[in-house]
Coordinates of N, CA and C in Angstrom, one line a residue:
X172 N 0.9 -1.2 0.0 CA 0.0 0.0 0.0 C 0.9 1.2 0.0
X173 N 0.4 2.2 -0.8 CA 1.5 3.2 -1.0 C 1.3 4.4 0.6
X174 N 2.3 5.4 0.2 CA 2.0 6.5 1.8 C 1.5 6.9 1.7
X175 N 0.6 7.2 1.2 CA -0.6 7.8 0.1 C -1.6 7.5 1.3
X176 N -2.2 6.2 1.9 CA -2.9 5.9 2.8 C -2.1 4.9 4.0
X177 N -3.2 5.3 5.3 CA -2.9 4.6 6.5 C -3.1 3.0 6.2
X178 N -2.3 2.4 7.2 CA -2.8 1.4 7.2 C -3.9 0.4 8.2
X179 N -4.3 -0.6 7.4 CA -5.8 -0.8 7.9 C -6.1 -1.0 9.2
X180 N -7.4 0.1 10.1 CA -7.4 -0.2 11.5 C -8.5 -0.4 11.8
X181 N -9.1 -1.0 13.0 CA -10.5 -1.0 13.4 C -11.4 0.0 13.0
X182 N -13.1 -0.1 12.5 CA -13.5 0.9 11.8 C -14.4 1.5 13.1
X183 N -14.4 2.5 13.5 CA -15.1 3.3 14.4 C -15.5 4.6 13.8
X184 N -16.8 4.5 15.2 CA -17.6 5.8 14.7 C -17.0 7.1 14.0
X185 N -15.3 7.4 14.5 CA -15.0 8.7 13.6 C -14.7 8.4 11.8
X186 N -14.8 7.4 11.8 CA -14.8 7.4 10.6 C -15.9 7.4 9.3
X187 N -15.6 8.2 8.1 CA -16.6 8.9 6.9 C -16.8 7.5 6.2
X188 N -18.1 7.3 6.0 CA -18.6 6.5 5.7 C -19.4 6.8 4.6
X189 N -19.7 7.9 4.5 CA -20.9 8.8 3.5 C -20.3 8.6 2.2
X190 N -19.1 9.4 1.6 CA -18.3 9.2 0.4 C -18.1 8.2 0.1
X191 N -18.2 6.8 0.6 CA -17.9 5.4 -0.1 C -18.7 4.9 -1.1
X192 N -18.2 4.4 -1.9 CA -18.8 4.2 -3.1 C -18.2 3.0 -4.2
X193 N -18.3 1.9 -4.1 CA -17.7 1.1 -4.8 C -18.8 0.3 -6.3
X194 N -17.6 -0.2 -6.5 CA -18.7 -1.3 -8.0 C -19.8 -1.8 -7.3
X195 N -19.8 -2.2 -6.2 CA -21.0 -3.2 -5.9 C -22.0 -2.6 -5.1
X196 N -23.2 -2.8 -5.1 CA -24.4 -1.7 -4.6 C -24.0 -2.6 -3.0
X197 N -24.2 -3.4 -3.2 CA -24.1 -4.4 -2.0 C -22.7 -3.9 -1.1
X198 N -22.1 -3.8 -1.5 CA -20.6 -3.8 -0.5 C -20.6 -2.4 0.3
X199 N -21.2 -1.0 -0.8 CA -21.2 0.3 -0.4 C -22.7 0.2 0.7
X200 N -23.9 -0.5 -0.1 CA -24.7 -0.4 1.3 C -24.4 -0.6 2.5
X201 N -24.0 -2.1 2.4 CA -23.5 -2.3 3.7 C -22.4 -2.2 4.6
X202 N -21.2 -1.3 4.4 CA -20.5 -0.5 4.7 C -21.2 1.0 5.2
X203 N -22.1 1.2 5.0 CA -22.6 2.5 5.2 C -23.9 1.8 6.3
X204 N -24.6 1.6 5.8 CA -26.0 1.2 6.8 C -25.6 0.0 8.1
X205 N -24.8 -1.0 7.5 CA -24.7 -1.7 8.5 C -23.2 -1.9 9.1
X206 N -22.3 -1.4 8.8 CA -20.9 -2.0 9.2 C -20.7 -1.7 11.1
X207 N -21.2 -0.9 11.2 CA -21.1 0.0 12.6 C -21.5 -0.8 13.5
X208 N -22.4 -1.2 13.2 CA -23.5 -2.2 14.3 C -23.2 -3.4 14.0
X209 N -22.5 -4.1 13.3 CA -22.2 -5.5 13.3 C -21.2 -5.5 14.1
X210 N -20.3 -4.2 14.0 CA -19.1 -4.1 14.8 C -19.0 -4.2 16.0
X211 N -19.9 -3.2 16.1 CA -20.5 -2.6 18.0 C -21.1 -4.0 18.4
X212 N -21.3 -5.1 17.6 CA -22.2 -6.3 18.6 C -21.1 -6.9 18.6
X213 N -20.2 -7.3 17.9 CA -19.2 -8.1 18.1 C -18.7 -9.5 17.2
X214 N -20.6 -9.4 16.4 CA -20.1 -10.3 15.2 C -19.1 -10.4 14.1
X215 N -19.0 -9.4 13.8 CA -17.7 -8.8 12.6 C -17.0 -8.0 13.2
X216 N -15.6 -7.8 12.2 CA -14.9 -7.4 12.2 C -14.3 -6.2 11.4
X217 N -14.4 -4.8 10.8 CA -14.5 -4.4 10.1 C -13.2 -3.8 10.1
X218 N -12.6 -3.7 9.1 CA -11.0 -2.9 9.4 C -10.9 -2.0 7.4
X219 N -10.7 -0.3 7.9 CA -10.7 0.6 6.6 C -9.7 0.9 6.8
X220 N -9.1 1.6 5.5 CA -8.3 2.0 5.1 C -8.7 3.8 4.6
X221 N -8.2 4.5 5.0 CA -8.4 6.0 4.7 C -7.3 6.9 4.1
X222 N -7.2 7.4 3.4 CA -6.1 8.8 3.2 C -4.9 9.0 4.3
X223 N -4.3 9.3 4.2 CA -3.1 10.0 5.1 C -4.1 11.6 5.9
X224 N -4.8 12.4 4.6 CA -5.0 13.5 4.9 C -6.4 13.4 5.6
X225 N -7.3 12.5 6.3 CA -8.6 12.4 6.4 C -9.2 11.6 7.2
X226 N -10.7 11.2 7.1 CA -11.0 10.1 7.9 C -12.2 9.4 6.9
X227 N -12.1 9.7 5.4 CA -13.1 8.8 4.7 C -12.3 7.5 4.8
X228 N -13.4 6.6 4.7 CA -13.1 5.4 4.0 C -12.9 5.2 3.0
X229 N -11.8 4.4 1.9 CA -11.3 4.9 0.8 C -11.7 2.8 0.6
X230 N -11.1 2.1 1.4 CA -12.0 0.8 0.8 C -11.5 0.2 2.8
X231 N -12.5 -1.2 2.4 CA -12.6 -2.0 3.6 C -12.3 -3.7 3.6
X232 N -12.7 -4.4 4.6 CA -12.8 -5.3 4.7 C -13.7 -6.0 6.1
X233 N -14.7 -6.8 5.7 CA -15.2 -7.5 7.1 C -15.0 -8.9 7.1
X234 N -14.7 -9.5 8.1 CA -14.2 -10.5 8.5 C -14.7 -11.2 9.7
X235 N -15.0 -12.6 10.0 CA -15.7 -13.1 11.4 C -15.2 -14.7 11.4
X236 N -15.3 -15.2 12.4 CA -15.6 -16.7 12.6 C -16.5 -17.5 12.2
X237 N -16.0 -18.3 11.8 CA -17.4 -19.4 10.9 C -17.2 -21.1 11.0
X238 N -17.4 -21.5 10.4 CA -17.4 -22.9 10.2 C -17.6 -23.3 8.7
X239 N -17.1 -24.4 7.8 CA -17.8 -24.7 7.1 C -18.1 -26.6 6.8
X240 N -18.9 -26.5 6.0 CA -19.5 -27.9 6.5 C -19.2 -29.1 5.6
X241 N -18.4 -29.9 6.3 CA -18.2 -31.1 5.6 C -18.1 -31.1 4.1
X242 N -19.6 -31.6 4.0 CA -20.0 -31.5 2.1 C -19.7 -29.9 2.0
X243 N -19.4 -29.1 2.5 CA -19.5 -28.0 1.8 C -17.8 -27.7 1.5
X244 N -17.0 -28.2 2.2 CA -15.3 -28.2 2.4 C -14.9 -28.8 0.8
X245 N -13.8 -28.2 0.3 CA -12.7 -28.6 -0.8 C -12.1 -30.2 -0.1
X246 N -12.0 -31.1 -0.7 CA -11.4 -32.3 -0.4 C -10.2 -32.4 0.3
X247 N -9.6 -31.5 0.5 CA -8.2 -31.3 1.4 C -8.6 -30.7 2.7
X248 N -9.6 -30.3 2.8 CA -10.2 -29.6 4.3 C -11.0 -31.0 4.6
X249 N -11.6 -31.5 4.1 CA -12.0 -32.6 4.4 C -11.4 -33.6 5.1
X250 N -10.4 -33.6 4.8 CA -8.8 -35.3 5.2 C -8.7 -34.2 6.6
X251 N -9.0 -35.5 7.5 CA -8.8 -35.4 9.0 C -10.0 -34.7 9.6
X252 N -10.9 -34.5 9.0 CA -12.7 -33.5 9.3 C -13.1 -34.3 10.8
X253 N -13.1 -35.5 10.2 CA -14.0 -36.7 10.3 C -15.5 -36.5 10.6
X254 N -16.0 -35.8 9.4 CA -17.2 -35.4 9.2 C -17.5 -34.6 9.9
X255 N -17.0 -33.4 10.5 CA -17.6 -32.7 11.4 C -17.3 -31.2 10.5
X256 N -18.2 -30.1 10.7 CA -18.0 -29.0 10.3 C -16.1 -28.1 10.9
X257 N -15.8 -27.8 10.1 CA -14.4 -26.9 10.1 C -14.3 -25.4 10.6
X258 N -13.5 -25.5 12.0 CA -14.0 -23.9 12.1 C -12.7 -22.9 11.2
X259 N -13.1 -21.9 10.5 CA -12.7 -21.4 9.4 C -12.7 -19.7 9.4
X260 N -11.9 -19.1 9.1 CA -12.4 -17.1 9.4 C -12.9 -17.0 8.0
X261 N -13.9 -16.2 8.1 CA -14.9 -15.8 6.8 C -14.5 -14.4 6.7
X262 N -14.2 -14.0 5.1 CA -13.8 -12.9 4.4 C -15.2 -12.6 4.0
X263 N -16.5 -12.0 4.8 CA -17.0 -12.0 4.3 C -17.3 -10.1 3.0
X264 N -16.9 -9.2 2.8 CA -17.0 -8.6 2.6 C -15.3 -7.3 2.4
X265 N -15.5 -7.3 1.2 CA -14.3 -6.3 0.9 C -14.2 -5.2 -0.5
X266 N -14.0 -4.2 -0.2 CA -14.5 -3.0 -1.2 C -13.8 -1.9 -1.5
X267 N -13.4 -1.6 -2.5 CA -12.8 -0.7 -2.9 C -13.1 0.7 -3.6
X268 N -13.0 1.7 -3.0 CA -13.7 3.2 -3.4 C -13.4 3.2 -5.2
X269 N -14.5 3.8 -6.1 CA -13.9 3.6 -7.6 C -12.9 4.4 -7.4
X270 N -13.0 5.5 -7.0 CA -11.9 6.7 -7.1 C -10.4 6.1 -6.5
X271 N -10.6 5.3 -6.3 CA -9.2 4.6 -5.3 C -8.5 3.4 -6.5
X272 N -9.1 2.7 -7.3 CA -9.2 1.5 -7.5 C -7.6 1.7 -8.2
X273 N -7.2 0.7 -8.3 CA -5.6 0.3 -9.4 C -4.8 1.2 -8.7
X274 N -4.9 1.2 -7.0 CA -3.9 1.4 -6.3 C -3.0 0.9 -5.5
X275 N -3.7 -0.6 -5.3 CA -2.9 -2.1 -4.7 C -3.7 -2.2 -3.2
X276 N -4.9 -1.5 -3.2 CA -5.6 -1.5 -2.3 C -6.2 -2.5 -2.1
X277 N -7.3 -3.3 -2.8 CA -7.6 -4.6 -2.6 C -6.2 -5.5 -2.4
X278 N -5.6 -6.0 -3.0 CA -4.6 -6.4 -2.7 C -3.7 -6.5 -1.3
X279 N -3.7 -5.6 -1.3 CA -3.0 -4.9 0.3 C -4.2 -5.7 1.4
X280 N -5.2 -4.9 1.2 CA -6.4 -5.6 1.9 C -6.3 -7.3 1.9
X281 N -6.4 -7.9 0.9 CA -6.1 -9.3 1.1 C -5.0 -10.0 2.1
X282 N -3.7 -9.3 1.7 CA -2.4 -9.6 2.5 C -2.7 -9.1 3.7
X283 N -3.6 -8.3 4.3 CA -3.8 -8.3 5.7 C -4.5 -9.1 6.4
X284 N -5.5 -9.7 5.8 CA -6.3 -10.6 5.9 C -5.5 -12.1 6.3
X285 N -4.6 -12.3 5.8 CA -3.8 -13.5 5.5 C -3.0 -13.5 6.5
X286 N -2.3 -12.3 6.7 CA -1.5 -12.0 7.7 C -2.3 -11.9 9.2
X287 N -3.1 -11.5 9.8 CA -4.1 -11.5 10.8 C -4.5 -12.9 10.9
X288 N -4.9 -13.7 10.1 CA -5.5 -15.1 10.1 C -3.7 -16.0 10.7
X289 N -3.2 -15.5 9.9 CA -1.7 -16.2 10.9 C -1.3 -16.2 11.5
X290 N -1.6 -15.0 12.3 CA -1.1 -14.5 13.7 C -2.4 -15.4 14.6
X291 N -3.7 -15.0 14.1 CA -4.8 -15.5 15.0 C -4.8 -17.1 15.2
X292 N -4.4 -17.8 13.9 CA -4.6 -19.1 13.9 C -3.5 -19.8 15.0
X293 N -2.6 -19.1 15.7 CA -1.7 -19.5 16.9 C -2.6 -20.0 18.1
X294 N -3.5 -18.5 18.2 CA -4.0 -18.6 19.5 C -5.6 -19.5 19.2
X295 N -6.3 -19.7 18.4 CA -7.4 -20.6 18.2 C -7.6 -21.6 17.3
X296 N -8.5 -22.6 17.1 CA -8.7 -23.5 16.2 C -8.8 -22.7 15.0
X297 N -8.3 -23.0 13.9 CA -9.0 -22.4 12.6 C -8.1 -22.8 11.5
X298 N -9.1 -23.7 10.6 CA -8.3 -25.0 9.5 C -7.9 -23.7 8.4
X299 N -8.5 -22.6 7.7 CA -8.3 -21.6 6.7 C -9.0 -20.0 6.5
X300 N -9.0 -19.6 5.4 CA -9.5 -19.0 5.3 C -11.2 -19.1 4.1
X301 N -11.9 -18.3 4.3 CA -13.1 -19.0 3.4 C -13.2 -17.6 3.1
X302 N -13.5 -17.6 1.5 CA -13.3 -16.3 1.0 C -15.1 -16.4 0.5
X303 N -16.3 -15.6 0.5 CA -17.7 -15.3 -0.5 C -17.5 -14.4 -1.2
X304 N -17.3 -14.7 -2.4 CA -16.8 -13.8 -3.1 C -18.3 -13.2 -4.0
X305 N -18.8 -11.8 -4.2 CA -19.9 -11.8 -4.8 C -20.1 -11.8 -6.6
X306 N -19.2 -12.5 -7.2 CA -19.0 -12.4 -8.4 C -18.0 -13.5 -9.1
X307 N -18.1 -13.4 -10.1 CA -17.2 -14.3 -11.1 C -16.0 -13.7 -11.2
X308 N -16.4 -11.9 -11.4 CA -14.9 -11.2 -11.3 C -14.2 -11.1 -10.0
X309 N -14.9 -11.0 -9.1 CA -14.5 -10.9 -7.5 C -13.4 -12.3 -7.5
X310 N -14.0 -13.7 -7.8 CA -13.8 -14.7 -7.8 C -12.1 -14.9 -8.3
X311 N -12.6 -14.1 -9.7 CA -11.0 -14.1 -10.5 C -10.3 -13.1 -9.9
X312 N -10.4 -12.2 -8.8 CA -9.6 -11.3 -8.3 C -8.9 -11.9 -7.1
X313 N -9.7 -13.2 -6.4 CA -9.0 -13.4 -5.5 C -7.8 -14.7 -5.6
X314 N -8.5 -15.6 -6.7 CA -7.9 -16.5 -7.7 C -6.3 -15.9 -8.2
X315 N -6.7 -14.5 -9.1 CA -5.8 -14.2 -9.6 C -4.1 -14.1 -8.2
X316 N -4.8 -13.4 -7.1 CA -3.6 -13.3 -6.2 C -3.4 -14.1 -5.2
X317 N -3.7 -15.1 -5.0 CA -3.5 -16.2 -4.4 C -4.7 -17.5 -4.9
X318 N -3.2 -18.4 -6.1 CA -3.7 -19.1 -6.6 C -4.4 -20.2 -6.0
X319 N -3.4 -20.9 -4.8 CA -4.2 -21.7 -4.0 C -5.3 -21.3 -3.1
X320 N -6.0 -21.0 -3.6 CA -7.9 -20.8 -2.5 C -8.1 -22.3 -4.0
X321 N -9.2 -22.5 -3.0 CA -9.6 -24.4 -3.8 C -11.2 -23.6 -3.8
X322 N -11.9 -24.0 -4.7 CA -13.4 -23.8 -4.5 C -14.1 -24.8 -4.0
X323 N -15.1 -24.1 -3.4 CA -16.1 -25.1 -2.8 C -16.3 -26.0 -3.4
X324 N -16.7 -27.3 -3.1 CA -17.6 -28.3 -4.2 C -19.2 -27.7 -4.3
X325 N -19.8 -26.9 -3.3 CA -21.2 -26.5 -3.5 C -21.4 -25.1 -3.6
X326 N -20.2 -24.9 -4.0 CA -20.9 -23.3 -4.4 C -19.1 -22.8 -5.2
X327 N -19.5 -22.3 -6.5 CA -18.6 -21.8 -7.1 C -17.7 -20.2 -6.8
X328 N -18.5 -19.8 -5.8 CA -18.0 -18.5 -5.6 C -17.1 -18.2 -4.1
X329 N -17.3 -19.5 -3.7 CA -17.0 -19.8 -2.0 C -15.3 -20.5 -2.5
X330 N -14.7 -19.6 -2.0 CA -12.9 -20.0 -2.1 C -12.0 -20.6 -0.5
X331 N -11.9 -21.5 -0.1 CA -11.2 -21.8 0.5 C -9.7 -21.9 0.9
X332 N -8.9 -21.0 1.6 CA -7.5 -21.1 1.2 C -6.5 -21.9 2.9
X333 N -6.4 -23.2 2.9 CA -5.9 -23.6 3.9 C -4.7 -22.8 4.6
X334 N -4.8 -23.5 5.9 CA -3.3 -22.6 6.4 C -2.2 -22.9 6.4
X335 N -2.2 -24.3 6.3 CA -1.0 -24.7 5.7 C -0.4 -24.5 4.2
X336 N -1.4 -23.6 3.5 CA -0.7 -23.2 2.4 C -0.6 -22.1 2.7
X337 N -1.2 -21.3 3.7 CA -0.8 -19.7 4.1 C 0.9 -19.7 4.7
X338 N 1.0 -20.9 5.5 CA 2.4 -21.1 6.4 C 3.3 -21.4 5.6
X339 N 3.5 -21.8 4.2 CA 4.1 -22.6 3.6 C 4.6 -21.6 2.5
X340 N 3.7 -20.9 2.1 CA 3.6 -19.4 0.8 C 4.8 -18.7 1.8
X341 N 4.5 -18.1 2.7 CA 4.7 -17.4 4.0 C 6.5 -17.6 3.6
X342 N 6.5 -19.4 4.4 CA 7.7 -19.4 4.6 C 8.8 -19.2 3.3
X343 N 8.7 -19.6 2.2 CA 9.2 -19.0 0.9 C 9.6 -17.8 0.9

């Protein structure tokens, strides 16, 4: 990420929410109507990224604990399950301002993601990361930078990326 912007921190009330505006009607709504209150309860996790000069949000990311389930696991999350659901951190939500975009922002956002899940995965259970991706191009964006996410077997848009390939990428 260039010095251009901060890097990403917990999203709180001082932060501009109004100016955000991304490709997806879905990502900007709910970044604006709902990110605050998912936050303040404790479900999600929401971490923005802003200007050097300011406090808009320029793009985001939300994030939580999940599980995913058996039949729903890539065949390598599977080996050692023994049929039981996988607890797993869900990406669920990440967005980039148009006015921002082809600045290494998503990207940066990703590698923080990866990096947080590495540090976390010390202190609790958690087999990967599980990406919902809202799109085919979303899909190819996260594909494109981190080749190993495996797809669901029940849903094409659901990317799983283990941690032993996060620890392994890592160590390289």
């Amino acid at each position: 990420m260039s010095t251009r912007y901060k890097p990403p921190e917990l999203l709180s009330p001082s932060h501009d929410l109004s100016q955000f505006h991304c490709r997806s009607t879905e990502q900007t709504d709910w970044l604006r109507r709902h990110a605050l209150q998912s936050t303040s309860s404790g479900t999600t996790r929401v971490f923005v990224v802003t200007q050097q000069s300011g406090n808009s949000v320029v793009a985001y990311y939300a994030w939580c604990m999940a599980q995913i389930r058996f039949d729903a696991a890539p065949t390598r999350v599977q080996k050692g399950a023994g049929h039981y659901p996988q607890p797993i951190a869900l990406l669920a939500r990440l967005g980039v301002d148009i006015r921002h975009e082809k600045q290494g922002l998503g990207a940066a956002l990703l590698q923080d993601v990866v990096l947080r899940l590495l540090d976390l995965s010390g202190k609790i259970g958690c087999r990967g990361l599980l990406v919902h991706a809202e799109s085919d191009e979303a899909r190819g964006f996260h594909l494109h930078l981190i080749p190993e996410f495996e797809q669901s077997p029940t849903d094409d848009l659901h990317l799983v990326l283990l941690m032993k390939d996060i620890r392994r990428t890592l160590q390289n």
